[in-house]
Amino acid sequence: MWGLAVLCLAALARASRAAVEDIATEDDVLVLKKDNFQKALETHRFLLVEFYAPWCGHCKALAPEYAKAAGKLKEEGSEIKLAKVDATEESDLAQKFGVRGYPTIKFFKNGDEASPKEYSAGRQSEDIVNWLRKRTGPAAETITEASAAEKLVDSSEVVVIGFFKDVEGSDSKIYMDGAESIDEVPFAITSHPDLFAKYDMKEDGVVLFKKFDEGRNTFNGEFTKENLIEFVKSNQLPLVIEFTEQTAPKIFGGDIKTHVLLFLPKSSSSFQENLDNFKKAAENFKGKILFIFIDSEVDDNQRVLEFFGLKKEECPSIRLITLEEEMTKYKPQSEEISVENIKGFCDKFLDGQLKPHLMSQDIPEDWDKTAVKVLVGKNFEEVAFDETKDVFIEFYAPWCGHCKQLAPIWESLGEKYKENTNIVIAKMDSTVNEIESVKIHSFPTLKFFPAGTDRKIVDYSGERTLEGFSKFLDSGGADGGADEDLEDLEADEAEDLEPEDEEEKHVHLPDEL
């Protein structure tokens, strides 16, 4: 009887292997489609799935790191598998799992497709592996041997080890709670005397090991979950981090929302001297301001320079930005890349002594000679808030596809009202002009500034037609301005939903920077 059972089990095993073999792989990454997606969920207990588009620049940058992570997990014999879905081909799957931008990465556990978890860590192989380990294993690995500790410390850029003589004590439990809250960093815990001695720990404590800067940080202060998390967050990034496709999630996903940026060409003869000065200044603002270096010669970084109103020939240059509800930029009085100048600039910001830096082009000589008036930062105030006129303004970006579609209609609107002395039709390039009182988050944005002394601003979200605009203006901004059924395509379209060789992209700094 048991012989029959063995034969049945063997047959089931062969069938299972055949099912797995049916799913093709590329660089150790499963290639999923609609007809094998369910099979993959049933076969693999832990499955990370990337929904991508072949033309997506971010997806292309992620591909080698994603494959490297898959290979590392395979080499370790892990049951965690990485997979990918071409969402442009498998639109049903993309729609089913709410894919709105690329790449979208979701983690499926135990075949549950009802509520997959969004991947939220960085885009380097190490980030992916660490995040998955946290999601599939204990919050902190228990280590008892020196070789295991050495292997762990060597395995990642950043590792945290808790040294507790009583691993069941209250501080150990606080440590484990903190470890559970941080996905991107591997944690370990030990009570072994040999490891206390090896790492020169005379008493219980927490040490963060890292392969940069000072190499090691030891926790000091009241031991609470909140303080432990702050300790790790403050020390897990280098004093100066280079902005790249891979580091962007770490930069923008962190708790520090004030960033000072050094735009500097790596080819510069003074590159290392300037970078060293920047790093030295950063030592004074650890945990308060994030210091970021951007290679101003890299093609992919030119949109970042444009966002700050900079050109390559103006670098090296320094800017500061706050990424709160409203992004605000600041510019130092001097562009000297010295420790004293950088430190003074940051100190003034923290003391509230700096005024925001607002970009503006020079006023064109013929700005008011055409039907649609041309506004820049320097003439915006006097035109938009003219108490005697109704002013209708398009805030646009030169590369925006929807703006290009709107352009002939807006010109026709200008022609229609050019003889009307009470109405002004205007436009402003918001990629190079900024207004403190008007924050632009998408393109095109249309705003109406009615005559009067109260400086009122009305958002227009009605029909983008000559008739719709005319109805709105003729009613003094009362009729036709709001259309709840009209979707703001530019605001809702996620980055990279259009092919990368097309010009249109939505400006959204945390993704673009």
Coordinates of C-alpha atoms in Angstrom, one line a residue, residues 20-505:
V20 CA 7.5 25.1 -13.0
E21 CA 9.5 24.2 -16.1
D22 CA 6.7 25.5 -18.2
I23 CA 7.4 29.0 -16.9
A24 CA 10.3 30.5 -18.9
T25 CA 13.1 32.5 -17.2
E26 CA 15.4 35.3 -18.2
D27 CA 18.4 35.9 -16.0
D28 CA 16.8 33.9 -13.2
V29 CA 13.6 36.0 -13.4
L30 CA 10.4 34.2 -14.2
V31 CA 8.6 35.5 -17.2
L32 CA 4.9 35.6 -16.4
K33 CA 1.9 35.9 -18.6
K34 CA -1.9 35.7 -18.1
D35 CA -1.9 31.9 -18.8
N36 CA 0.9 31.1 -16.3
F37 CA 0.5 33.7 -13.6
Q38 CA -1.8 31.7 -11.4
K39 CA 0.5 28.7 -11.7
A40 CA 3.4 30.7 -10.5
L41 CA 1.4 31.9 -7.5
E42 CA 0.4 28.3 -6.6
T43 CA 4.0 27.0 -7.1
H44 CA 6.0 29.7 -5.3
R45 CA 5.2 30.6 -1.7
F46 CA 7.0 34.0 -2.0
L47 CA 6.8 35.8 -5.3
L48 CA 8.0 39.3 -6.2
V49 CA 6.5 40.5 -9.5
E50 CA 7.6 43.5 -11.5
F51 CA 5.1 45.0 -13.9
Y52 CA 7.1 46.8 -16.6
A53 CA 7.0 48.4 -20.0
P54 CA 9.8 47.6 -22.5
W55 CA 10.3 51.3 -23.4
C56 CA 10.3 52.5 -19.7
G57 CA 13.7 54.1 -18.8
H58 CA 13.3 53.3 -15.1
C59 CA 12.5 49.7 -15.9
K60 CA 15.6 49.4 -18.1
A61 CA 17.7 50.8 -15.2
L62 CA 16.1 48.4 -12.7
A63 CA 16.6 45.2 -14.9
P64 CA 20.2 44.4 -14.1
E65 CA 19.7 44.9 -10.4
Y66 CA 16.5 42.9 -10.4
A67 CA 18.2 40.0 -12.2
K68 CA 21.2 40.3 -9.8
A69 CA 18.8 39.9 -6.8
A70 CA 17.1 36.9 -8.4
G71 CA 20.5 35.3 -9.0
K72 CA 21.6 35.9 -5.4
L73 CA 18.5 34.3 -4.0
K74 CA 18.8 31.4 -6.3
E75 CA 22.4 30.9 -5.3
E76 CA 21.4 30.8 -1.7
G77 CA 18.7 28.2 -2.4
S78 CA 16.0 30.6 -1.3
E79 CA 12.3 29.8 -1.9
I80 CA 11.8 33.5 -2.8
K81 CA 11.3 34.0 -6.6
L82 CA 11.4 37.1 -8.7
A83 CA 9.2 37.5 -11.7
K84 CA 8.3 40.0 -14.3
V85 CA 5.2 40.9 -16.5
D86 CA 5.3 43.0 -19.6
A87 CA 2.3 45.1 -18.7
T88 CA 2.0 46.5 -22.3
E89 CA 1.3 42.9 -23.5
E90 CA -0.5 41.6 -20.5
S91 CA -3.0 44.5 -20.0
D92 CA -5.5 42.3 -18.2
L93 CA -3.0 41.5 -15.5
A94 CA -1.9 45.1 -15.3
Q95 CA -5.5 46.2 -14.8
K96 CA -6.3 43.5 -12.3
F97 CA -3.5 44.5 -10.0
G98 CA -4.0 48.3 -10.4
V99 CA -0.8 49.1 -12.4
R100 CA -0.7 52.8 -13.1
G101 CA 3.0 53.5 -13.6
Y102 CA 6.2 51.7 -14.4
P103 CA 7.8 49.9 -12.9
T104 CA 5.2 48.7 -10.4
I105 CA 6.4 45.9 -8.1
K106 CA 4.2 43.7 -5.9
F107 CA 4.9 41.0 -3.4
F108 CA 2.7 37.9 -3.3
K109 CA 2.7 35.6 -0.3
N110 CA 1.2 32.2 -0.1
G111 CA -0.6 32.6 -3.4
D112 CA -2.8 35.5 -2.1
E113 CA -3.6 37.7 -5.1
A114 CA -6.3 39.7 -3.3
S115 CA -3.9 41.9 -1.3
P116 CA -0.3 41.8 -2.6
K117 CA 2.1 44.2 -0.8
E118 CA 3.6 47.1 -2.7
Y119 CA 7.4 47.0 -2.8
S120 CA 8.7 50.1 -1.1
A121 CA 12.5 49.9 -0.8
G122 CA 15.3 50.9 -3.1
R123 CA 16.2 49.7 -6.6
Q124 CA 19.5 48.1 -6.0
S125 CA 19.9 44.3 -5.7
E126 CA 20.9 44.6 -2.1
D127 CA 17.7 46.6 -1.2
I128 CA 15.5 44.1 -3.0
V129 CA 17.0 41.1 -1.2
N130 CA 17.0 42.7 2.2
W131 CA 13.4 43.8 1.8
L132 CA 12.3 40.3 0.8
R133 CA 14.2 38.7 3.7
K134 CA 12.3 41.0 6.1
R135 CA 9.0 40.0 4.5
T136 CA 9.7 36.3 4.6
G137 CA 11.7 35.7 7.8
P138 CA 12.3 37.0 11.3
A139 CA 12.8 40.7 11.9
A140 CA 16.3 40.0 13.2
E141 CA 18.5 36.9 12.5
T142 CA 19.8 35.2 15.6
I143 CA 23.6 34.7 15.4
T144 CA 25.9 32.7 17.7
E145 CA 29.1 32.4 15.8
A146 CA 31.8 34.9 14.7
S147 CA 31.7 33.5 11.2
A148 CA 28.0 34.2 10.9
A149 CA 28.4 37.7 12.1
E150 CA 31.3 38.4 9.7
K151 CA 29.3 37.0 6.8
L152 CA 26.3 39.2 7.7
V153 CA 28.3 42.4 8.1
D154 CA 30.0 41.7 4.8
S155 CA 26.8 40.9 3.0
S156 CA 25.3 44.4 2.9
E157 CA 26.3 48.1 2.8
V158 CA 24.5 48.5 6.2
V159 CA 23.8 46.0 8.9
V160 CA 22.5 46.4 12.5
I161 CA 23.4 44.0 15.3
G162 CA 21.8 44.1 18.7
F163 CA 23.9 42.8 21.6
F164 CA 21.7 41.7 24.5
K165 CA 22.7 39.3 27.3
D166 CA 19.0 38.4 27.7
V167 CA 17.4 38.0 24.3
E168 CA 14.0 37.7 26.0
G169 CA 14.4 41.0 28.0
S170 CA 12.5 44.2 27.6
D171 CA 15.2 45.9 25.6
S172 CA 15.5 42.9 23.2
K173 CA 11.7 43.2 22.5
I174 CA 12.1 46.9 21.8
Y175 CA 14.9 46.1 19.4
M176 CA 12.8 43.4 17.6
D177 CA 9.9 45.9 17.3
G178 CA 12.2 48.4 15.7
A179 CA 13.7 45.9 13.4
E180 CA 10.2 45.0 12.2
S181 CA 9.7 48.6 11.2
I182 CA 12.7 49.0 8.9
D183 CA 12.5 47.0 5.7
E184 CA 15.7 48.0 3.8
V185 CA 18.3 47.1 6.5
P186 CA 19.2 43.6 7.8
F187 CA 19.1 43.2 11.5
A188 CA 20.6 40.5 13.8
I189 CA 20.6 39.8 17.5
T190 CA 23.1 38.0 19.7
S191 CA 23.7 37.1 23.4
H192 CA 26.9 35.2 22.8
P193 CA 29.9 36.4 24.9
D194 CA 32.4 35.7 22.1
L195 CA 30.5 38.2 19.9
F196 CA 30.4 40.8 22.7
A197 CA 34.2 40.5 22.9
K198 CA 34.8 40.4 19.2
Y199 CA 33.0 43.7 18.7
D200 CA 34.2 45.3 21.9
M201 CA 30.8 45.5 23.5
K202 CA 31.1 45.7 27.3
E203 CA 27.4 45.9 27.9
D204 CA 24.1 45.6 26.0
G205 CA 23.8 47.8 23.0
V206 CA 23.1 48.3 19.3
V207 CA 25.7 48.8 16.6
L208 CA 25.2 49.9 13.0
F209 CA 28.0 48.6 10.7
K210 CA 28.4 50.3 7.3
K211 CA 30.9 50.2 4.4
F212 CA 31.3 53.9 4.2
D213 CA 32.1 57.0 6.3
E214 CA 33.1 56.1 9.8
G215 CA 32.2 52.4 9.4
R216 CA 30.4 52.0 12.6
N217 CA 27.9 53.8 14.8
T218 CA 26.9 52.8 18.3
F219 CA 23.4 53.7 19.7
N220 CA 23.4 56.2 22.6
G221 CA 20.6 57.6 24.6
E222 CA 17.2 56.3 25.9
F223 CA 16.4 53.0 24.3
T224 CA 13.0 53.2 22.8
K225 CA 11.6 52.0 19.5
E226 CA 11.3 55.5 18.1
N227 CA 14.9 56.4 19.1
L228 CA 16.2 53.2 17.6
I229 CA 14.5 53.9 14.3
E230 CA 15.8 57.4 14.2
F231 CA 19.3 56.1 15.0
V232 CA 19.2 53.8 12.0
K233 CA 17.6 56.3 9.6
S234 CA 20.2 58.9 10.5
N235 CA 23.1 56.7 10.0
Q236 CA 22.1 54.3 7.1
L237 CA 23.0 56.7 4.3
P238 CA 26.4 58.2 3.5
L239 CA 27.1 61.7 4.6
V240 CA 27.0 62.5 0.9
I241 CA 24.9 60.3 -1.4
E242 CA 25.1 60.5 -5.2
F243 CA 21.8 60.8 -7.0
T244 CA 21.2 58.0 -9.4
E245 CA 18.3 55.9 -10.7
Q246 CA 19.1 53.4 -8.0
T247 CA 19.6 55.7 -5.0
A248 CA 16.5 57.9 -5.8
P249 CA 14.1 55.8 -3.7
K250 CA 16.4 56.0 -0.7
I251 CA 16.7 59.7 -1.1
F252 CA 13.0 60.5 -1.4
G253 CA 11.7 57.7 0.7
G254 CA 13.6 58.8 3.8
D255 CA 12.4 60.9 6.7
I256 CA 14.8 63.8 6.0
K257 CA 12.8 66.2 3.7
T258 CA 15.4 69.0 3.5
H259 CA 18.0 68.3 0.9
V260 CA 21.1 70.3 -0.2
L261 CA 22.3 69.5 -3.6
L262 CA 25.8 69.9 -5.1
F263 CA 25.7 70.1 -8.9
L264 CA 29.2 69.2 -10.0
P265 CA 30.8 67.6 -13.1
K266 CA 32.9 64.6 -12.3
S267 CA 35.4 65.6 -15.0
S268 CA 36.2 68.8 -13.2
S269 CA 39.8 69.1 -12.0
S270 CA 38.5 70.4 -8.7
F271 CA 35.9 67.6 -8.3
Q272 CA 37.5 65.8 -5.4
E273 CA 38.3 69.0 -3.5
N274 CA 34.7 70.3 -3.9
L275 CA 33.3 67.0 -2.9
D276 CA 35.5 66.8 0.2
N277 CA 34.4 70.3 1.3
F278 CA 30.8 69.3 0.7
K279 CA 31.2 66.1 2.8
K280 CA 33.0 68.0 5.6
A281 CA 30.1 70.5 5.8
A282 CA 27.6 67.6 5.9
E283 CA 29.1 66.3 9.2
N284 CA 27.4 69.3 11.0
F285 CA 23.9 68.4 9.8
K286 CA 23.6 64.7 10.2
G287 CA 19.9 63.7 10.6
K288 CA 18.8 67.2 9.8
I289 CA 19.7 67.8 6.1
L290 CA 20.5 65.2 3.4
F291 CA 23.5 66.1 1.3
I292 CA 23.2 65.0 -2.3
F293 CA 25.8 65.1 -5.1
I294 CA 24.5 65.3 -8.7
D295 CA 26.9 64.8 -11.7
S296 CA 25.9 67.7 -13.9
E297 CA 27.3 66.1 -17.0
V298 CA 25.0 63.1 -17.0
D299 CA 22.3 63.3 -19.7
D300 CA 19.6 61.9 -17.4
N301 CA 20.3 64.6 -14.9
Q302 CA 19.7 67.5 -17.2
R303 CA 16.0 67.7 -16.3
V304 CA 17.1 68.1 -12.6
L305 CA 19.3 71.0 -13.6
E306 CA 16.4 72.5 -15.5
F307 CA 14.1 72.1 -12.5
F308 CA 16.5 74.3 -10.5
G309 CA 17.0 76.7 -13.4
L310 CA 20.6 75.7 -13.9
K311 CA 22.8 75.0 -17.0
K312 CA 25.8 72.8 -17.2
E313 CA 28.2 75.7 -17.6
E314 CA 26.9 77.2 -14.4
C315 CA 28.2 74.2 -12.3
P316 CA 29.5 73.7 -9.7
S317 CA 26.5 75.1 -7.9
I318 CA 24.6 74.5 -4.7
R319 CA 20.8 74.6 -4.1
L320 CA 18.6 73.6 -1.2
I321 CA 15.1 72.2 -1.4
T322 CA 12.4 71.2 1.1
L323 CA 10.1 68.4 0.1
E324 CA 7.2 69.2 2.3
E325 CA 3.6 69.6 1.1
E326 CA 5.0 72.4 -1.1
M327 CA 8.5 72.2 -2.6
T328 CA 10.5 75.3 -1.8
K329 CA 14.0 76.1 -3.3
Y330 CA 16.8 78.2 -1.8
K331 CA 20.0 79.6 -3.4
P332 CA 23.1 80.6 -1.5
Q333 CA 24.4 84.2 -1.9
S334 CA 27.8 82.8 -2.9
E335 CA 28.4 79.8 -5.1
E336 CA 31.8 79.2 -3.5
I337 CA 32.2 75.5 -2.6
S338 CA 33.9 75.9 0.7
V339 CA 33.0 74.3 4.1
E340 CA 32.3 77.7 5.6
N341 CA 30.0 78.9 2.8
I342 CA 28.0 75.6 2.7
K343 CA 27.7 75.4 6.5
G344 CA 26.7 79.1 6.7
F345 CA 24.0 78.5 4.0
C346 CA 22.5 75.5 5.9
D347 CA 22.7 77.2 9.3
K348 CA 20.8 80.2 7.9
F349 CA 18.1 77.9 6.5
L350 CA 17.7 76.1 9.8
D351 CA 17.5 79.5 11.6
G352 CA 14.7 80.6 9.2
Q353 CA 16.8 83.4 7.8
L354 CA 16.6 82.5 4.1
K355 CA 14.0 83.6 1.6
P356 CA 12.9 81.1 -1.2
H357 CA 14.6 81.4 -4.5
L358 CA 12.1 81.9 -7.3
M359 CA 13.3 81.4 -10.9
S360 CA 12.4 84.0 -13.5
Q361 CA 13.3 84.7 -17.1
D362 CA 13.9 88.3 -18.2
I363 CA 10.9 90.1 -19.4
P364 CA 10.7 89.8 -23.2
E365 CA 10.6 93.2 -25.0
D366 CA 7.5 92.1 -26.9
W367 CA 5.8 90.3 -24.1
D368 CA 2.6 92.4 -24.5
K369 CA 2.7 92.8 -28.3
T370 CA 0.8 89.5 -29.1
A371 CA -2.7 88.3 -28.5
V372 CA -1.5 86.0 -25.7
K373 CA 0.7 88.0 -23.3
V374 CA 3.9 86.4 -22.2
L375 CA 4.5 86.3 -18.5
V376 CA 7.6 85.6 -16.5
G377 CA 8.3 85.7 -12.8
K378 CA 9.4 89.4 -13.0
N379 CA 6.2 90.7 -14.5
F380 CA 3.7 88.2 -13.2
E381 CA 2.5 90.1 -10.1
E382 CA 1.6 93.4 -11.9
V383 CA -0.3 91.6 -14.7
A384 CA -2.0 88.8 -12.9
F385 CA -3.2 90.9 -10.0
D386 CA -4.2 94.0 -12.0
E387 CA -7.2 95.2 -10.1
T388 CA -8.9 96.5 -13.3
K389 CA -8.7 93.3 -15.4
D390 CA -9.8 89.7 -15.6
V391 CA -6.7 87.7 -16.3
F392 CA -6.7 84.1 -17.6
I393 CA -3.3 82.3 -17.5
E394 CA -2.0 79.0 -18.9
F395 CA 0.9 77.6 -16.9
Y396 CA 2.7 75.3 -19.3
A397 CA 5.9 73.3 -20.0
P398 CA 7.5 73.4 -23.5
W399 CA 7.8 69.6 -23.6
C400 CA 4.2 68.9 -22.4
G401 CA 2.1 67.1 -25.1
H402 CA -1.2 68.4 -23.7
C403 CA 0.2 71.9 -23.7
K404 CA 1.1 71.6 -27.4
Q405 CA -2.5 70.4 -28.1
L406 CA -3.9 73.3 -26.2
A407 CA -1.7 75.9 -27.8
P408 CA -3.7 76.7 -31.0
I409 CA -6.9 76.9 -28.9
W410 CA -5.3 79.3 -26.5
E411 CA -4.0 81.4 -29.3
S412 CA -7.5 81.6 -30.8
L413 CA -8.8 82.6 -27.3
G414 CA -6.2 85.4 -27.2
E415 CA -7.2 86.6 -30.7
K416 CA -10.9 86.6 -29.7
Y417 CA -10.4 88.9 -26.7
K418 CA -7.4 91.0 -27.8
E419 CA -9.6 94.0 -28.3
N420 CA -11.3 93.6 -25.0
T421 CA -9.6 96.0 -22.6
N422 CA -11.0 94.2 -19.5
I423 CA -9.7 90.7 -20.3
V424 CA -6.1 89.5 -20.6
I425 CA -5.2 86.1 -22.0
A426 CA -1.6 85.1 -20.9
K427 CA 0.8 82.2 -20.6
M428 CA 3.8 81.4 -18.5
D429 CA 6.5 78.7 -18.9
S430 CA 6.5 77.3 -15.4
T431 CA 9.7 75.2 -15.9
V432 CA 11.8 78.4 -15.8
N433 CA 9.5 80.8 -13.9
E434 CA 8.1 80.4 -10.3
I435 CA 5.6 82.4 -8.3
E436 CA 5.4 82.2 -4.5
S437 CA 1.6 82.6 -4.5
V438 CA 0.9 80.0 -7.2
K439 CA 2.2 76.4 -7.0
I440 CA 2.1 74.4 -10.2
H441 CA 2.0 70.6 -9.9
S442 CA 1.0 69.5 -13.4
F443 CA 0.8 70.9 -17.0
P444 CA -1.2 72.6 -18.3
T445 CA -2.6 74.3 -15.3
L446 CA -5.2 77.1 -16.0
K447 CA -6.0 79.8 -13.5
F448 CA -8.3 82.8 -13.5
F449 CA -7.4 86.0 -11.7
P450 CA -10.6 88.1 -11.5
A451 CA -10.5 91.9 -11.3
G452 CA -10.6 93.3 -7.8
T453 CA -8.5 94.0 -4.7
D454 CA -8.9 90.6 -3.0
R455 CA -6.3 88.8 -5.1
K456 CA -8.6 85.9 -5.7
I457 CA -7.4 82.9 -7.8
V458 CA -9.9 80.5 -9.4
D459 CA -8.8 77.1 -10.7
Y460 CA -10.2 76.3 -14.2
S461 CA -11.0 72.6 -14.8
G462 CA -13.7 72.9 -17.4
E463 CA -13.7 72.1 -21.1
R464 CA -10.5 72.9 -22.9
T465 CA -12.3 74.3 -25.9
L466 CA -12.7 77.8 -27.3
E467 CA -16.4 77.6 -26.5
G468 CA -15.8 76.5 -22.9
F469 CA -13.2 79.1 -22.3
S470 CA -15.4 81.8 -23.8
K471 CA -18.4 80.9 -21.7
F472 CA -16.2 81.0 -18.6
L473 CA -14.8 84.4 -19.4
D474 CA -18.0 86.0 -20.5
S475 CA -19.6 85.0 -17.1
G476 CA -16.7 86.6 -15.2
G477 CA -15.5 83.2 -14.2
A478 CA -18.8 82.0 -12.8
D479 CA -19.9 79.5 -15.4
G480 CA -18.2 76.5 -17.0
G481 CA -15.1 76.6 -14.9
A482 CA -15.5 73.3 -13.1
D483 CA -16.3 70.0 -14.8
E484 CA -16.2 67.1 -12.3
D485 CA -16.3 64.6 -15.2
L486 CA -13.3 66.0 -16.9
E487 CA -10.2 64.1 -16.0
D488 CA -7.0 66.1 -15.7
L489 CA -4.9 63.9 -17.9
E490 CA -1.6 65.5 -17.1
A491 CA -2.1 65.4 -13.3
D492 CA -3.4 61.8 -13.3
E493 CA -1.0 60.2 -15.8
A494 CA 1.8 58.4 -14.0
E495 CA 5.4 58.9 -15.0
D496 CA 6.6 56.6 -17.8
L497 CA 3.1 55.7 -19.0
E498 CA 4.2 57.2 -22.3
P499 CA 7.2 55.9 -24.3
E500 CA 10.4 57.5 -23.2
D501 CA 11.2 58.8 -26.7
E502 CA 8.2 61.0 -26.6
E503 CA 8.6 64.4 -25.1
E504 CA 5.7 64.5 -22.8
K505 CA 6.4 63.7 -19.1

